[in-house]
Coordinates of N, CA and C in Angstrom, one line a residue:
X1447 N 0.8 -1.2 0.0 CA 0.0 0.0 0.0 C 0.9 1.2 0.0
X1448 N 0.5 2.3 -1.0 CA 1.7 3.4 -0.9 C 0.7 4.4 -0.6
X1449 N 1.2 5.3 0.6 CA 0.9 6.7 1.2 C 1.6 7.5 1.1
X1450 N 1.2 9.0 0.6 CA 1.9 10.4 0.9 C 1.7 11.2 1.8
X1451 N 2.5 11.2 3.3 CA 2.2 11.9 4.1 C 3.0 12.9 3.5
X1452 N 1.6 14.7 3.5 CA 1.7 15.6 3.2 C 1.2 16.6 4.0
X1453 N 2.0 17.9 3.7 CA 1.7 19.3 4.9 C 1.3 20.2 3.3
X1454 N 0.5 21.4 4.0 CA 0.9 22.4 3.4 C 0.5 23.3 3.9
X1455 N 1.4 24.2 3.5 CA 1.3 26.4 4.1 C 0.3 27.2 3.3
X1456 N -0.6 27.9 3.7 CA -1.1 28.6 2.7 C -1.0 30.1 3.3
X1457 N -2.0 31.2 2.5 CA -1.9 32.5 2.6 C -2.8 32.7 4.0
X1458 N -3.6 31.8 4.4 CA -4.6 32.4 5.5 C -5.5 31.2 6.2
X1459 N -6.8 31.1 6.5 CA -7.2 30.0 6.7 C -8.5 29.6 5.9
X1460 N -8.9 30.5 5.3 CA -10.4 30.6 4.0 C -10.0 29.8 2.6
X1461 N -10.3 28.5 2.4 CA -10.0 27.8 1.5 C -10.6 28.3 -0.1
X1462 N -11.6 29.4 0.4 CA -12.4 30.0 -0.4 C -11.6 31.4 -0.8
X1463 N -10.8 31.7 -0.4 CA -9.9 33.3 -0.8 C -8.6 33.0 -0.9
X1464 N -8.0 32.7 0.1 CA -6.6 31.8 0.8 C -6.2 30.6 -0.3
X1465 N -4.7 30.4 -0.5 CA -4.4 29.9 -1.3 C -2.9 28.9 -0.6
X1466 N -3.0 27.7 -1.6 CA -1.6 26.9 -1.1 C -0.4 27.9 -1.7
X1467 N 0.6 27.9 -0.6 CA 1.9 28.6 -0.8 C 2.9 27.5 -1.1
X1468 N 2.7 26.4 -0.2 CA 3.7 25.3 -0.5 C 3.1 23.7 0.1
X1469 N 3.6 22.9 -0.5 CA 3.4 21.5 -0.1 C 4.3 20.6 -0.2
X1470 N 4.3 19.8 0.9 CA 5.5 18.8 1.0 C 4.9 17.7 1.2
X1471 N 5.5 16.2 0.6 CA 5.4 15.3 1.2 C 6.4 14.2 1.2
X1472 N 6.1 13.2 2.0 CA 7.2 12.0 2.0 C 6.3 10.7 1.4
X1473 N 6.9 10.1 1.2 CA 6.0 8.2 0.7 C 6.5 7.5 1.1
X1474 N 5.5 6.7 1.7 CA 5.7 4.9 2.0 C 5.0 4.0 1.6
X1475 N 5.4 3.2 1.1 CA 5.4 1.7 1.0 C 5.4 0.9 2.0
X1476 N 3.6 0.2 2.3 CA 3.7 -0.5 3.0 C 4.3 0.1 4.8
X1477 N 3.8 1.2 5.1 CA 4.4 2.1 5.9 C 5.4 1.8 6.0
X1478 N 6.5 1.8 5.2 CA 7.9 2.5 5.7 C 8.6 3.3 4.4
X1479 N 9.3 4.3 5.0 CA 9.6 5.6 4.2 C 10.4 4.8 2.8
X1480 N 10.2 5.5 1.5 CA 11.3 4.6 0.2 C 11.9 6.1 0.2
X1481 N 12.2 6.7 0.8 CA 13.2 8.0 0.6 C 12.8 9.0 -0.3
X1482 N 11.4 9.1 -1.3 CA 11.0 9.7 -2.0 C 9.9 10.8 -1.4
X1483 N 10.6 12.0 -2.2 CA 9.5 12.9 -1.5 C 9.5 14.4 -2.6
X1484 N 8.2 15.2 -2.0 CA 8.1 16.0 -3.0 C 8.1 17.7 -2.3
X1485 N 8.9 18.7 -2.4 CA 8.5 19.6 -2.1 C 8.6 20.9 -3.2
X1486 N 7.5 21.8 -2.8 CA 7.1 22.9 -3.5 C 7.1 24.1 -3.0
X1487 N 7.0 25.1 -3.7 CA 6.9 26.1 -3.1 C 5.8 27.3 -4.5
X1488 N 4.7 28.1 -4.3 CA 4.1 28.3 -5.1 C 3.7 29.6 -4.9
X1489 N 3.4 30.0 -6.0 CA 3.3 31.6 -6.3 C 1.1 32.0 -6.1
X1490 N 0.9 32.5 -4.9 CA -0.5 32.8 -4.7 C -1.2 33.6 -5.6
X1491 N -0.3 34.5 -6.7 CA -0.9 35.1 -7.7 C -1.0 36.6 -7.1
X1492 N -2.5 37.0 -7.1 CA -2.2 38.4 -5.9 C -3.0 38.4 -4.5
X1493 N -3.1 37.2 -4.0 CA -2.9 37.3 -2.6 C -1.9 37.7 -2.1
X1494 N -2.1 38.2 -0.8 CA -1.2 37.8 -0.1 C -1.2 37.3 1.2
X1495 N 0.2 36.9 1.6 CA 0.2 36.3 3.1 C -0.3 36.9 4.2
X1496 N -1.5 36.7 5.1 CA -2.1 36.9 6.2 C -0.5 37.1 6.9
X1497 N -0.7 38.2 8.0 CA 0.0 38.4 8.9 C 0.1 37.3 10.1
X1498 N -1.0 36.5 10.2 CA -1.1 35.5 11.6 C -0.8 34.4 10.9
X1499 N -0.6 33.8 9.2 CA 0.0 32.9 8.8 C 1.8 32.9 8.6
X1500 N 1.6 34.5 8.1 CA 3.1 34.5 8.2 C 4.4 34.3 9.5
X1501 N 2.9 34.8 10.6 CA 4.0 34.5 11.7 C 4.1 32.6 11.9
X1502 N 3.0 31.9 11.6 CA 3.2 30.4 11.5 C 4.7 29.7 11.0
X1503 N 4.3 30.1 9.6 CA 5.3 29.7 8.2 C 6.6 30.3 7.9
X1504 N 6.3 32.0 8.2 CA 7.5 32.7 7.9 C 7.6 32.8 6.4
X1505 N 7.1 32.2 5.7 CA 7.0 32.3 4.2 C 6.3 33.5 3.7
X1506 N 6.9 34.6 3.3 CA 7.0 35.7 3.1 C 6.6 36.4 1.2
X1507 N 5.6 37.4 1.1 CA 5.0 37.5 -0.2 C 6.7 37.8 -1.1
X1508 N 7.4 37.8 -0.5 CA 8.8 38.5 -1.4 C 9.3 37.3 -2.4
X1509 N 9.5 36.3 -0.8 CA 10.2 35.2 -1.2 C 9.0 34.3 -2.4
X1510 N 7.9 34.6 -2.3 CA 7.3 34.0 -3.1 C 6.9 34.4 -5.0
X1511 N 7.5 35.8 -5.2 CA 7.0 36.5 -6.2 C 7.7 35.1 -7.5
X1512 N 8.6 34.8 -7.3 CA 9.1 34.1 -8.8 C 9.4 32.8 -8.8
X1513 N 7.8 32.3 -7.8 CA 7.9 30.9 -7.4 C 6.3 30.4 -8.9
X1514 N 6.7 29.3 -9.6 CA 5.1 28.8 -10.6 C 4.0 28.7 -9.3
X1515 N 3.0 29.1 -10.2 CA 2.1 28.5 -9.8 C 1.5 27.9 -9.8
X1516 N -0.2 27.6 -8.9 CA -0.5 26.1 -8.8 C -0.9 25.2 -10.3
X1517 N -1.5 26.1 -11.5 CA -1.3 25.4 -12.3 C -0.5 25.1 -13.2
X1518 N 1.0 25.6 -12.3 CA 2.0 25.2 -13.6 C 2.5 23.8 -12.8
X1519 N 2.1 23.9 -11.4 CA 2.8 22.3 -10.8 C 2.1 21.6 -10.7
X1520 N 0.5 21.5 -10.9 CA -0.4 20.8 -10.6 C -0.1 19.5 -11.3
X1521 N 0.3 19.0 -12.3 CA 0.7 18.4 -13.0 C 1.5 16.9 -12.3
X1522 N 2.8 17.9 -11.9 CA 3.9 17.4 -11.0 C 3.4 16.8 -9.3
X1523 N 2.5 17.5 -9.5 CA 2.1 17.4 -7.5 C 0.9 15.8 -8.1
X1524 N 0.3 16.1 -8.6 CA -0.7 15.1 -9.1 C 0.0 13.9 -9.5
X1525 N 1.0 13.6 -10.1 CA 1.6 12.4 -10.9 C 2.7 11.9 -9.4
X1526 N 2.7 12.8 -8.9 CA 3.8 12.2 -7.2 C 2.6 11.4 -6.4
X1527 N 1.5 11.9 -6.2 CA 0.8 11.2 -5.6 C 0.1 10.2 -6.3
X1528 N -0.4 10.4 -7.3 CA -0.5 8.9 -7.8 C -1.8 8.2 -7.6
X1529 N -2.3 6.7 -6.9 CA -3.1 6.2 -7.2 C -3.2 6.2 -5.6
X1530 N -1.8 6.8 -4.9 CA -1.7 7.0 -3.3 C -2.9 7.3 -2.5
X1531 N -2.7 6.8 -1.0 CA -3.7 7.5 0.1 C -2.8 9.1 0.5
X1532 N -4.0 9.9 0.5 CA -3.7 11.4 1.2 C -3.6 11.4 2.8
X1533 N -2.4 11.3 3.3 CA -2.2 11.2 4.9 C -1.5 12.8 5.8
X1534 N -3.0 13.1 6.5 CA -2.2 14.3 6.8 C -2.8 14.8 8.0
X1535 N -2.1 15.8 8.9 CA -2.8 15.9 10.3 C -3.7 16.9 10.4
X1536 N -5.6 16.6 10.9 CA -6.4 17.7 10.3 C -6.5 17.6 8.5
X1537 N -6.4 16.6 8.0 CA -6.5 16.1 6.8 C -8.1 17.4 6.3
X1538 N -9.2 17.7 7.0 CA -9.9 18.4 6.5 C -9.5 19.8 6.1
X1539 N -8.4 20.8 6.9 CA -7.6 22.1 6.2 C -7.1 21.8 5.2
X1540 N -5.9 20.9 5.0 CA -5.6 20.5 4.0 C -5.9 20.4 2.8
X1541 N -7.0 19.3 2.6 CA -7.8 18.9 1.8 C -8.5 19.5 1.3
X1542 N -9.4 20.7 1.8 CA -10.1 22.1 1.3 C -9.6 22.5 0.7
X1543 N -8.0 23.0 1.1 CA -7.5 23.9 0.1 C -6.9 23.4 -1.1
X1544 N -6.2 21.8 -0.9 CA -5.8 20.9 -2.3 C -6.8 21.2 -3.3
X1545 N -8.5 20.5 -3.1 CA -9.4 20.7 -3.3 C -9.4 22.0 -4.3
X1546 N -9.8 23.0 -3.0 CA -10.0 24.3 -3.9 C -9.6 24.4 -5.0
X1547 N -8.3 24.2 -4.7 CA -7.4 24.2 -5.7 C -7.3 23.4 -7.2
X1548 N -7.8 22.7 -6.9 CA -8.1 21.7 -7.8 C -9.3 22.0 -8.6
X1549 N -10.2 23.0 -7.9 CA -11.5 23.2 -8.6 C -11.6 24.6 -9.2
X1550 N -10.7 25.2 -8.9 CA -10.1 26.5 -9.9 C -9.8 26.1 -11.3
X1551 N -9.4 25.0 -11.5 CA -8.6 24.3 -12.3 C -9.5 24.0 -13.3
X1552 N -11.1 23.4 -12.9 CA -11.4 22.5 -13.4 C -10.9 21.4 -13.7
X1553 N -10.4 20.2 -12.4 CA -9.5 19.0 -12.2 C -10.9 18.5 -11.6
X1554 N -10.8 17.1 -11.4 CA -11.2 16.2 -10.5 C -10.4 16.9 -9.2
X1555 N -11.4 16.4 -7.8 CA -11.1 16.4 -6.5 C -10.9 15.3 -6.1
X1556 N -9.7 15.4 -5.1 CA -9.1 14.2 -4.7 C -10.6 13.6 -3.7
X1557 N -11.0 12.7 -3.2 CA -12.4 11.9 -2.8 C -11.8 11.6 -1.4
X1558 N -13.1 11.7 -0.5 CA -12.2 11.8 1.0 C -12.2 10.3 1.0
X1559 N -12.6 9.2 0.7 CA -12.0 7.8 0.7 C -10.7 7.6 0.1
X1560 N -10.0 8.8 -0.1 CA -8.8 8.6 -0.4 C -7.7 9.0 0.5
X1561 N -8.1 9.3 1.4 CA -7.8 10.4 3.2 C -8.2 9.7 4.2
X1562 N -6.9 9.7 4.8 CA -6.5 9.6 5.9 C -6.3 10.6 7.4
X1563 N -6.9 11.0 8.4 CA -6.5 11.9 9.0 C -5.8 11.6 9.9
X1564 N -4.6 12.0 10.3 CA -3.4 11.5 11.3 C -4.4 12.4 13.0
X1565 N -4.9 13.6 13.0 CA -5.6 14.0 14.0 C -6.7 13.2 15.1
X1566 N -7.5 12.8 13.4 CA -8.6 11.7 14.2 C -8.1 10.4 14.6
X1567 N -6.9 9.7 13.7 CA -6.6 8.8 14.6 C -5.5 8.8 15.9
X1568 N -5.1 9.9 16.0 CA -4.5 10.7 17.8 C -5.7 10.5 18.4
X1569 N -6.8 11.5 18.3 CA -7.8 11.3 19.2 C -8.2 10.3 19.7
X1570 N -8.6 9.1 18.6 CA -9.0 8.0 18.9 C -7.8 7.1 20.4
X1571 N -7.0 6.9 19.4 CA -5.4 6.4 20.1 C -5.0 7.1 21.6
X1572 N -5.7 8.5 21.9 CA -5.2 9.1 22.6 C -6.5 10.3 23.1
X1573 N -6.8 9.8 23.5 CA -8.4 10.7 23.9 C -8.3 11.9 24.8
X1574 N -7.6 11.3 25.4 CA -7.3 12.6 26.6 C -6.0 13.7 26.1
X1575 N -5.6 13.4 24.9 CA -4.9 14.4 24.0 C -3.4 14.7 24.8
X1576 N -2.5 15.7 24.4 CA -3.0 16.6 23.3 C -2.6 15.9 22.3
X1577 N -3.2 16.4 21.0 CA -2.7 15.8 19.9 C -2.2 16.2 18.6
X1578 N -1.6 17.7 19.1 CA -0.6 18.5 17.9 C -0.2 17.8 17.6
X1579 N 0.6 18.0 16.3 CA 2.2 17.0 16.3 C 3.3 17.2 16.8
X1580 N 3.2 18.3 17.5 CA 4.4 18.7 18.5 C 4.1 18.2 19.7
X1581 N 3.1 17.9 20.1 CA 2.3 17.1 21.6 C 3.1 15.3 21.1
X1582 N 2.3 14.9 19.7 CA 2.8 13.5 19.4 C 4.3 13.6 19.1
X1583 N 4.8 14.3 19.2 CA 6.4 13.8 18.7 C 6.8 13.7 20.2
X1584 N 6.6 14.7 21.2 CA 6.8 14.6 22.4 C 6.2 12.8 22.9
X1585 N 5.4 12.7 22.8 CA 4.8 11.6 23.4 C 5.6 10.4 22.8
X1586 N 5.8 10.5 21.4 CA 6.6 9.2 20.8 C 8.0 9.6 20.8
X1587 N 8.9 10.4 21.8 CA 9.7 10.9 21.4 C 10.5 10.9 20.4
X1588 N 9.8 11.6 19.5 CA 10.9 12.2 18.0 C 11.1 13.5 18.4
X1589 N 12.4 13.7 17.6 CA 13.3 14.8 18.0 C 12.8 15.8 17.0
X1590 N 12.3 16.8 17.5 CA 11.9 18.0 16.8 C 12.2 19.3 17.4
X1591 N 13.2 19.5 17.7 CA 13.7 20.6 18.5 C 14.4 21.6 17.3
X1592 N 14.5 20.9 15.9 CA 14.9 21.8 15.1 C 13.8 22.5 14.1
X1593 N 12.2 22.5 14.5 CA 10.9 23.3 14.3 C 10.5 23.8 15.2
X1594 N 11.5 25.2 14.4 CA 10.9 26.9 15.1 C 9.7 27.2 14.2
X1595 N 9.4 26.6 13.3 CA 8.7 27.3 12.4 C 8.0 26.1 11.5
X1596 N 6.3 26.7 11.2 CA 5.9 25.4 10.3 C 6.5 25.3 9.1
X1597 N 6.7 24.2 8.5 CA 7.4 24.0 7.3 C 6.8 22.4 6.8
X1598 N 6.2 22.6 5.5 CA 5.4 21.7 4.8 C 6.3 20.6 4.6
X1599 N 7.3 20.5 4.1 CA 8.1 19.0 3.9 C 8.9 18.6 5.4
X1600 N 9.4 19.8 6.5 CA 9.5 19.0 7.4 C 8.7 18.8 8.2
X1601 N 7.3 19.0 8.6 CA 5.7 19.0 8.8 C 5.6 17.3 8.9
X1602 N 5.9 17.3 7.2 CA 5.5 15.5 6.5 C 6.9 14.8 6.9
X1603 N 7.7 15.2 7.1 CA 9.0 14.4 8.0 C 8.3 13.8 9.1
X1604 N 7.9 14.9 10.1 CA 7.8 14.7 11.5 C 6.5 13.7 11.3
X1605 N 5.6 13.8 10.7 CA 3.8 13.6 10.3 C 4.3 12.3 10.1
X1606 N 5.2 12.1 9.2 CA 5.2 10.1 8.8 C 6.0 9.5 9.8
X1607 N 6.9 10.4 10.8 CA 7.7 9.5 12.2 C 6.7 8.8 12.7
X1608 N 5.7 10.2 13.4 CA 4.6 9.6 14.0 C 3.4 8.8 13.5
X1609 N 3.1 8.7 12.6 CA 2.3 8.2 11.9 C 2.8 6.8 12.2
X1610 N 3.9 6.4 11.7 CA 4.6 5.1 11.8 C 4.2 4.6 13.5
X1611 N 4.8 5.4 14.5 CA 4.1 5.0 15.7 C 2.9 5.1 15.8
X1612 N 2.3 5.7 15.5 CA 0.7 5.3 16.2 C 0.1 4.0 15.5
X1613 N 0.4 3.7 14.4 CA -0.1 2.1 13.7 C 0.7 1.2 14.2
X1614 N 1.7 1.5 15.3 CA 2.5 0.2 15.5 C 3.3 -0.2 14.6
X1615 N 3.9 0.5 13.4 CA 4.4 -0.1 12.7 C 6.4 -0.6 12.6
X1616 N 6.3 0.3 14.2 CA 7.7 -0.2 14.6 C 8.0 -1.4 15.6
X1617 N 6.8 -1.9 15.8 CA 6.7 -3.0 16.3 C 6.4 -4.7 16.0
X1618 N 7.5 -5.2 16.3 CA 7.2 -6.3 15.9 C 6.1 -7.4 16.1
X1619 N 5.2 -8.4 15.7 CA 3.9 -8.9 15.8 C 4.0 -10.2 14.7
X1620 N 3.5 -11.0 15.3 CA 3.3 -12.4 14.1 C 2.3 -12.0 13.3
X1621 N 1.3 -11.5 13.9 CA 0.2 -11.6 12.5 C 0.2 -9.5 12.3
X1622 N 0.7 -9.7 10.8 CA 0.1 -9.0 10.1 C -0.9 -7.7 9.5
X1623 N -0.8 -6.9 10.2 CA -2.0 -5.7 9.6 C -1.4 -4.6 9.0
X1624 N -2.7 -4.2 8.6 CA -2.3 -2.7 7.8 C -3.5 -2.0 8.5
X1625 N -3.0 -0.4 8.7 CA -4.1 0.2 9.2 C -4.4 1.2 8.4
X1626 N -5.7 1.4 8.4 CA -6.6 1.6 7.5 C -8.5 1.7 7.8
X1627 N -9.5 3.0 7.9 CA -10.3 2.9 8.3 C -10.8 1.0 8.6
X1628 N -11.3 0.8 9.9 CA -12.0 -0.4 9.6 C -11.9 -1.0 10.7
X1629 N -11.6 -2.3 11.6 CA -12.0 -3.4 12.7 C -10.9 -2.2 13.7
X1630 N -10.7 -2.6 14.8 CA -10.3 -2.0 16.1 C -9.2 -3.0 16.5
X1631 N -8.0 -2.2 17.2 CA -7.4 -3.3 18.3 C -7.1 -2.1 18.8
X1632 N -5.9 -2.9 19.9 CA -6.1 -2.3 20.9 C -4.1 -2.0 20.8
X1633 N -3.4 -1.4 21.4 CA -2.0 -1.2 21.5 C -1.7 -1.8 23.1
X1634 N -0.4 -1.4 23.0 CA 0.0 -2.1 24.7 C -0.2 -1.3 26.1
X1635 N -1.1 0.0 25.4 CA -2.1 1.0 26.6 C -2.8 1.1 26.4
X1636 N -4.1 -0.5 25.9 CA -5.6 -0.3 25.5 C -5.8 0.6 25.2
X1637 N -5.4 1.5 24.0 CA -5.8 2.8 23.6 C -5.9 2.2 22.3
X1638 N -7.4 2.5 21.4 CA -7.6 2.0 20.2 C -7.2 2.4 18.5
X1639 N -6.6 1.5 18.3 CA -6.3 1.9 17.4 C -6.9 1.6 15.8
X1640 N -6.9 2.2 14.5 CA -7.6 1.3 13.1 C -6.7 0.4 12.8
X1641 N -7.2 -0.5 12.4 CA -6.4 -2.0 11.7 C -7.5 -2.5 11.0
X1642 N -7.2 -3.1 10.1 CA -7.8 -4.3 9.2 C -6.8 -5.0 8.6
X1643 N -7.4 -6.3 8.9 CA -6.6 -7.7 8.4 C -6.6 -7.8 7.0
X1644 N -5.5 -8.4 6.3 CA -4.9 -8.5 5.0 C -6.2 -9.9 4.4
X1645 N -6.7 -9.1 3.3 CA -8.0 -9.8 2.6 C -7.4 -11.4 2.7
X1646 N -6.1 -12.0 2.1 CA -5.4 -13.1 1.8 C -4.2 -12.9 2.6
X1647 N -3.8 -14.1 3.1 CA -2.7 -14.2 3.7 C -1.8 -14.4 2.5
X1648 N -0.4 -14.1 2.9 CA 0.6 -13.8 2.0 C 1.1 -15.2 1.4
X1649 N 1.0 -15.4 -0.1 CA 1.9 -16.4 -0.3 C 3.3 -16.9 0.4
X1650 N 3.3 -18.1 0.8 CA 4.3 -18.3 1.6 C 5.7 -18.5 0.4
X1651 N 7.5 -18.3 1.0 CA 8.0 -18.3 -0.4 C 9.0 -19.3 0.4
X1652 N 8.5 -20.1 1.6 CA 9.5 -21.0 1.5 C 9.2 -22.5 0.8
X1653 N 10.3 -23.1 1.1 CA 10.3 -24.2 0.1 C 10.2 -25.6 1.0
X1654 N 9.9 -26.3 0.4 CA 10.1 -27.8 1.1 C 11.1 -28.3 1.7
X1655 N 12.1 -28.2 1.0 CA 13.7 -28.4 2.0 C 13.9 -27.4 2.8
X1656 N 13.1 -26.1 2.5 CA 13.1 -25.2 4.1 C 12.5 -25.5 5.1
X1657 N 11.6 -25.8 5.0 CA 10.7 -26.4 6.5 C 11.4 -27.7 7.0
X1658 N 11.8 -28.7 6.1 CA 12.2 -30.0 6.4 C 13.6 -29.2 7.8
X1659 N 14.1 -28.8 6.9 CA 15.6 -27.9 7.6 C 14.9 -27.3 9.0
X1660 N 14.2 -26.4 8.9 CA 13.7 -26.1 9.8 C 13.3 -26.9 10.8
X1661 N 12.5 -27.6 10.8 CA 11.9 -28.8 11.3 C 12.8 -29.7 12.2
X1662 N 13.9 -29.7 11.3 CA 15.2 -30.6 11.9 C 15.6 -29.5 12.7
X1663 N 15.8 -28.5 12.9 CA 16.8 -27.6 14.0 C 15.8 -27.7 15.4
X1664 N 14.4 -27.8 14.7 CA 13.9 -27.7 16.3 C 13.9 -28.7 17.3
X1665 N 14.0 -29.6 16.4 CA 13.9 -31.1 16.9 C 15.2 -31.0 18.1
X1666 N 16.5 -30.6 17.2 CA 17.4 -30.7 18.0 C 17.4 -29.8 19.3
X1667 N 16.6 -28.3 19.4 CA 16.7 -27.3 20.4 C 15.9 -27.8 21.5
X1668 N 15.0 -29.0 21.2 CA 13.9 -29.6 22.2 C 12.8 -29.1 22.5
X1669 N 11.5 -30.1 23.3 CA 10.6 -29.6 23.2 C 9.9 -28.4 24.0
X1670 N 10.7 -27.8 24.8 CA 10.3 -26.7 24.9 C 10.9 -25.6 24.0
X1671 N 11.2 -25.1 23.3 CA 11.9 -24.6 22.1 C 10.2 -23.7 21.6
X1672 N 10.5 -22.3 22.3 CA 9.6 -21.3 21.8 C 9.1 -22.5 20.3
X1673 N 9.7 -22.1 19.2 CA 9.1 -21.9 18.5 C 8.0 -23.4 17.9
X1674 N 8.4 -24.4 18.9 CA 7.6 -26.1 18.8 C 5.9 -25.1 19.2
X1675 N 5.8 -24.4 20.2 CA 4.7 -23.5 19.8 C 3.7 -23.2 19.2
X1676 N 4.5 -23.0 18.2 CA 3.8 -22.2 17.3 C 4.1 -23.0 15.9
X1677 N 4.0 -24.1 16.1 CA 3.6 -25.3 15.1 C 5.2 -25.6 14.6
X1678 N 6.0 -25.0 14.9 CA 7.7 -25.9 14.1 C 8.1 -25.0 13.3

């Protein structure tokens, strides 16, 4: 399964006036990072930057005058993401303004079955909050002491650390999941998390003289031997 956890900065907070200034994201495979990522930076046209966003972002109407804009990259931002899930924290600001954006265009809108919100699954996971991502990086300790300032591609740095923790996906487990709206479990602080089990179990790729091999090592380690357990 490949996901783009993505941030973006805009001019204000009106998805309806306010525009994307920049967007970042990272990708995973199967939740874990393949080193691929995408960042932008975009020209609002004649907006300009709200003073209460500027003090957010810092991204400033100057630095933005001789940056393309959204429909010269829409193109590029569209073909990075792909056939991908949209993973983002508060996935509904985001998404309004992608959107908007999109509908300036006359494009297709990305479909919220195609979204993921990193916020709603904190709440869920973590009820009693808080659940910035500056709260969750604290809580899962990642190191983010080097965000003085929001920034859309390191936003989706920090967004896919945690993201990766809250699905468990740094932890090891015999059976298998991907999370994904759908069935419930629970983590190792009964705090609930989404999961759904894999439609088919995975073709197995060992071989017959592997298990036999196998088979034979346990024999020798004896019958209490963890792994006689869990069938040899």
């Amino acid at each position: 399964m490949r996901e783009i956890i993505f941030d973006t900065e805009t001019t204000g907070l009106d998805n309806r006036e306010d525009r994307v200034i920049e967007i970042g994201g990272v990708e995973l495979e199967n939740h874990f990072p393949t080193g691929r990522s995408i960042h932008i930076y975009i020209n609002p046209g004649d907006r300009k930057v709200h003073p209460d966003a500027l003090a957010v972002h810092g991204i400033t109407d100057e630095f933005l005058k001789d940056k393309p804009s959204f429909a010269d990259v829409v193109e590029e931002i569209l073909d990075f993401f792909g056939d991908a899930r949209w993973v983002a924290h508060n996935a509904a600001f985001d998404m309004g303004f992608v959107n908007a954006e999109l509908e300036r265009l006359g494009l297709p809108l990305v479909a919220g079955d195609r979204v993921t919100d990193t916020l709603a699954l904190a709440r869920r996971k973590h009820p009693m909050g808080p659940n910035s991502l500056d709260a969750l990086c604290r809580r899962y300790g990642i190191d983010n002491s080097h965000r003085t300032k929001h920034g859309a591609l390191l936003d989706s740095e920090l967004l896919a650390e945690v993201y990766i923790e809250m699905i468990g996906g740094r932890q090891a487990a015999l059976g298998l999941v991907t999370t994904e709206l759908g069935g419930v479990a629970a983590d190792a602080d009964d705090a609930p998390i989404l999961v759904i089990q894999r439609e088919r179990r995975l073709q197995t790729r060992l071989t017959e003289a592997d298990l036999a091999a196998h088979a034979a090592l346990i024999s020798k380690i004896g019958a209490k031997a963890i792994w006689a357990k869990y069938g040899g």
